[in-house]
XYZ file of C-alpha atoms in Angstrom:
339
model
C 5.416 -0.002 -3.637
C 6.601 -0.018 -6.655
C 5.131 -2.638 -10.234
C 3.941 -5.454 -7.849
C 1.550 -7.554 -9.275
C -2.507 -7.350 -8.284
C -4.548 -10.100 -8.774
C -8.095 -9.820 -9.525
C -10.723 -9.362 -6.970
C -13.469 -11.852 -5.169
C -15.961 -10.851 -2.434
C -18.002 -13.833 -1.288
C -21.681 -12.551 -0.680
C -22.127 -13.931 2.325
C -19.702 -12.883 4.872
C -20.556 -9.821 3.297
C -23.592 -10.790 4.797
C -22.211 -11.168 8.182
C -20.835 -8.364 8.347
C -24.578 -5.865 7.813
C -25.541 -8.034 11.190
C -22.447 -7.850 13.173
C -23.035 -3.663 12.567
C -26.261 -3.630 13.282
C -25.785 -4.767 16.540
C -22.395 -2.322 17.095
C -24.626 -0.148 14.983
C -27.574 -0.164 17.448
C -25.387 -0.621 21.297
C -22.709 2.540 20.152
C -23.079 5.601 22.346
C -20.807 8.159 20.447
C -19.381 10.664 22.459
C -17.575 13.318 20.887
C -18.118 15.185 17.491
C -16.335 14.246 14.564
C -16.690 18.001 12.805
C -13.518 18.831 11.985
C -10.863 20.799 9.570
C -7.763 18.487 11.007
C -7.364 14.279 11.011
C -8.130 13.336 14.299
C -8.576 9.256 16.252
C -11.816 8.643 15.407
C -13.093 10.690 13.658
C -16.388 9.423 12.398
C -17.166 8.480 16.475
C -20.258 10.205 16.408
C -20.811 9.812 12.813
C -20.590 6.433 12.300
C -19.166 4.600 14.685
C -18.764 1.872 13.277
C -17.032 3.004 10.587
C -13.159 1.549 10.881
C -15.383 -1.527 12.381
C -16.392 -1.984 9.228
C -13.585 -1.890 7.313
C -11.774 -3.803 9.214
C -13.936 -6.712 8.469
C -14.346 -6.383 5.218
C -10.665 -6.645 4.390
C -10.754 -9.432 6.192
C -12.716 -12.006 4.680
C -11.411 -10.395 1.459
C -7.633 -11.271 3.085
C -8.947 -14.825 4.181
C -10.455 -15.694 0.171
C -7.714 -14.201 -1.458
C -4.397 -13.458 0.711
C -2.991 -11.221 -1.851
C -5.681 -8.769 -1.281
C -3.216 -6.977 2.024
C -0.117 -6.569 -0.550
C -2.504 -5.356 -2.764
C -4.006 -2.785 -0.190
C -0.993 -1.209 1.156
C -0.090 -0.601 -3.270
C -3.613 0.444 -3.334
C -2.373 3.532 -1.204
C 1.602 4.601 -1.556
C -0.266 5.173 -5.244
C -2.585 6.959 -4.111
C -0.893 8.431 -1.342
C 2.183 10.054 -4.070
C 0.188 11.341 -6.346
C -2.382 13.999 -5.549
C -2.102 12.858 -1.532
C -3.973 10.823 0.083
C -7.419 11.976 -1.253
C -8.217 8.571 -3.122
C -8.441 10.439 -6.475
C -6.322 6.786 -8.028
C -9.550 5.537 -7.066
C -11.610 7.189 -10.015
C -12.175 6.189 -12.947
C -11.484 7.932 -16.531
C -9.421 7.632 -19.614
C -7.107 10.409 -18.248
C -7.654 9.172 -15.103
C -4.572 8.238 -12.731
C -5.727 4.846 -12.357
C -5.417 4.628 -16.598
C -1.205 5.658 -16.018
C 0.920 2.560 -17.182
C 2.059 2.546 -13.138
C -1.697 1.930 -12.307
C -2.627 -0.786 -14.298
C -1.518 -3.541 -12.493
C -2.341 -1.999 -8.966
C -5.472 -3.665 -7.138
C -8.162 -3.860 -3.695
C -10.384 -1.747 -5.518
C -13.346 -3.945 -5.707
C -12.509 -4.494 -1.260
C -12.973 -0.307 -0.719
C -15.703 -0.207 -3.067
C -17.353 -3.135 -1.122
C -16.331 -1.249 2.083
C -17.780 1.741 1.195
C -21.296 0.292 0.008
C -21.219 -0.786 3.204
C -20.828 2.011 4.842
C -22.864 3.564 3.094
C -26.006 1.427 3.812
C -25.607 3.072 7.108
C -23.640 6.400 7.270
C -24.423 7.902 3.718
C -22.978 10.129 2.565
C -19.643 10.645 5.647
C -16.787 7.967 5.150
C -14.445 9.360 2.769
C -12.344 6.699 0.204
C -9.431 8.749 1.290
C -9.925 7.523 4.922
C -11.621 3.929 3.774
C -7.583 3.399 2.041
C -5.798 4.683 4.349
C -7.549 2.012 7.273
C -7.745 -1.186 4.601
C -3.899 -0.449 4.180
C -3.745 -0.432 7.882
C -5.287 -3.287 8.595
C -3.864 -5.166 5.856
C -0.954 -4.723 7.754
C -2.252 -5.850 11.096
C -4.635 -8.458 9.707
C -0.840 -10.360 8.096
C 1.083 -10.011 11.529
C 2.331 -6.163 11.544
C 0.888 -3.326 14.010
C -1.524 -2.430 14.422
C -1.683 0.969 13.387
C -4.257 4.026 15.580
C -4.217 6.311 12.337
C -5.805 9.798 12.857
C -9.062 10.092 9.497
C -11.144 13.533 8.301
C -10.235 12.577 4.515
C -11.664 13.840 2.366
C -12.184 12.799 -1.567
C -10.444 14.545 -4.094
C -11.329 16.026 -7.222
C -8.710 15.721 -9.435
C -7.316 12.592 -11.188
C -4.983 13.205 -14.249
C -2.525 10.407 -15.200
C 0.095 13.843 -16.474
C 0.776 13.758 -12.484
C 1.581 10.615 -11.852
C 5.007 9.590 -13.572
C 6.751 13.367 -12.238
C 5.495 11.727 -8.447
C 5.926 8.431 -8.562
C 8.883 6.335 -7.287
C 9.947 3.344 -9.935
C 12.125 0.136 -9.275
C 14.517 2.047 -10.296
C 15.811 4.663 -9.105
C 19.060 5.977 -7.687
C 19.190 6.731 -3.608
C 18.842 10.716 -4.574
C 15.505 10.364 -7.182
C 13.952 8.749 -4.321
C 15.131 11.106 -1.310
C 13.968 13.926 -3.390
C 11.119 12.485 -4.278
C 10.707 12.375 -0.488
C 11.237 15.222 0.600
C 9.260 16.289 -1.616
C 6.373 15.169 -0.472
C 7.326 15.985 2.857
C 9.011 12.350 4.573
C 12.480 11.860 5.634
C 15.153 9.514 4.882
C 13.687 6.601 7.418
C 10.229 7.339 6.409
C 12.017 5.571 2.695
C 13.806 2.731 4.636
C 10.836 2.064 6.689
C 7.993 2.374 4.836
C 10.531 0.286 1.782
C 9.676 -2.909 4.415
C 6.249 -2.662 2.979
C 7.742 -5.090 0.638
C 8.227 -8.183 2.968
C 4.576 -8.721 1.429
C 2.945 -8.343 -2.038
C 5.066 -9.252 -5.580
C 6.115 -7.738 -8.820
C 5.846 -8.882 -12.261
C 9.251 -9.337 -14.071
C 9.326 -6.340 -15.679
C 9.457 -4.107 -12.595
C 12.996 -6.302 -11.856
C 14.651 -6.563 -15.638
C 17.093 -4.004 -15.316
C 18.755 -6.212 -13.331
C 19.357 -8.538 -15.781
C 20.972 -8.491 -19.402
C 19.718 -10.676 -22.216
C 22.959 -11.964 -24.251
C 22.839 -13.824 -27.423
C 21.173 -16.852 -27.360
C 18.422 -14.981 -26.215
C 19.422 -16.013 -22.234
C 19.543 -13.779 -19.622
C 22.698 -13.309 -17.631
C 23.460 -11.142 -13.750
C 23.571 -7.421 -14.781
C 23.708 -6.206 -11.535
C 26.112 -7.566 -8.961
C 24.929 -6.544 -5.914
C 22.172 -8.843 -6.200
C 22.795 -12.914 -4.487
C 24.294 -15.319 -7.633
C 21.971 -17.946 -6.064
C 18.986 -15.727 -5.387
C 19.232 -14.594 -9.495
C 19.537 -17.702 -11.063
C 16.158 -18.454 -8.554
C 14.315 -15.084 -10.695
C 16.010 -16.010 -14.021
C 14.503 -18.798 -13.414
C 11.331 -17.897 -12.555
C 11.405 -14.903 -15.254
C 13.117 -16.050 -18.330
C 13.757 -14.076 -21.457
C 10.869 -15.267 -22.841
C 8.516 -15.461 -19.734
C 4.928 -13.595 -19.567
C 3.899 -10.392 -18.277
C 1.891 -11.887 -16.216
C 4.773 -14.592 -14.193
C 5.138 -12.530 -10.149
C 7.401 -13.639 -8.163
C 7.341 -13.118 -4.338
C 8.974 -9.560 -2.796
C 10.468 -11.854 0.535
C 10.372 -15.942 -1.089
C 11.444 -16.149 2.356
C 7.771 -15.454 4.558
C 5.745 -13.255 1.826
C 2.222 -13.164 3.431
C 3.800 -12.458 6.973
C 4.728 -8.623 7.776
C 7.532 -9.117 9.782
C 11.641 -7.818 9.351
C 12.459 -10.384 6.942
C 12.680 -7.987 4.007
C 15.568 -6.313 5.527
C 17.033 -9.462 6.293
C 16.962 -9.689 2.440
C 18.795 -7.306 2.073
C 22.218 -7.341 3.709
C 22.161 -11.041 2.438
C 21.952 -9.393 -1.412
C 18.485 -11.027 -2.004
C 16.245 -7.724 -2.113
C 14.107 -7.812 -5.399
C 14.184 -4.650 -6.483
C 17.154 -1.933 -7.454
C 15.395 0.559 -5.054
C 15.836 -2.281 -2.001
C 19.360 -3.001 -2.906
C 20.833 0.105 -2.542
C 19.087 0.759 0.723
C 21.653 -1.387 2.288
C 24.503 -0.320 -0.037
C 24.462 3.173 0.584
C 25.837 4.927 3.669
C 23.173 6.940 4.538
C 20.310 4.693 4.856
C 22.790 0.288 5.683
C 22.892 1.460 9.568
C 19.023 1.704 9.632
C 18.655 -1.305 7.429
C 20.871 -3.281 10.305
C 18.796 -1.834 12.726
C 15.475 -3.369 11.846
C 16.461 -6.548 10.597
C 17.735 -7.377 14.109
C 14.723 -5.887 15.733
C 11.233 -5.736 14.455
C 9.482 -4.643 17.456
C 11.954 -1.025 15.669
C 10.065 -1.477 12.548
C 7.243 -1.829 13.891
C 7.071 1.428 16.113
C 9.543 3.061 13.279
C 6.410 1.500 10.810
C 3.199 3.582 12.631
C 4.714 6.346 12.958
C 5.410 6.364 9.542
C 2.667 5.428 8.403
C 0.955 7.720 10.042
C 2.977 9.994 7.983
C 2.563 8.574 5.062
C -1.243 8.209 5.176
C -1.152 12.744 6.435
C 0.860 13.516 2.878
C -1.432 16.375 1.701
C -4.697 15.402 2.310
C -7.707 17.249 2.068
C -9.914 18.256 4.942
C -12.306 20.313 6.363
C -14.298 21.874 3.001
C -11.913 20.550 0.239
C -12.887 17.945 -2.002
C -16.235 16.094 -1.202
C -17.033 12.634 0.752
C -17.936 10.866 -2.929
C -21.386 8.331 -2.580
C -19.271 6.436 -4.743
C -15.318 5.523 -5.038
C -14.774 5.547 -8.650
C -16.559 8.456 -9.659
C -17.260 11.994 -8.607
C -20.513 13.781 -7.059
C -22.366 14.920 -9.680
């Protein structure tokens, strides 16, 4: 959710062709029975208008993830950065000098090519039907499942926003140096709870971060060497981080959020917190603060509980500030509003 590194997306045309062929088959044999016209979100929103929509997104994400294992972490972070600013309306996808995407907090985002690939496929079979906002949500949902996490049933029917301003990003974005009070205030303003904060932070069980995202936990001495400033961090873990990210480190160097199981969506993140190996200050405070410590311990002890709570919190996150009914539009291309 915070500053994570995201590599250049590559996508295989041959895999995309296979997806098209499979979807053609499903599209031809499908016999939908319910309407997708509503002003609200609901499960299987596209059952009539585009019956293979979720299948298409899922296989696009799977194919891309097979080609680049950093994709799931990118897509999960992309959803959070979209929802937390203007609501889950795809506004983070819009190109432009003053759009959300241009803000420094979003310049390291990735996964855009995967979303656009899914959109192109959907436009081929279901023109002007499936929103980019729904694609982001479905793609993030599927990314978690692909990495071994729970498969969450999410309602759809979001519409795409027409407003995307860089000036709206910083006042609404979670920073890795935030205190518990600052994070609580932000989440509360979005209709999310303290429990949601702890559970959704579990997204850091996958993905990676640039060195500058946790540089506040160290300080540089007179010799230009880093020393540990945050005593809440395990000394051995801190030493490993300083070796990976010395003071002279390139801005492109990254560290896995969860060094133990980087490409598995599990509850190891919470075990790391208890061992004082949370990468960000905003991670560590979840265990050090009495308001959230108990839940961290509970989730570290029971992965099934984490998965169940993750599903509930994910649905709440992906419902923040949604546009439905006649609001917004259904973009034909995710990076520009319709003309």
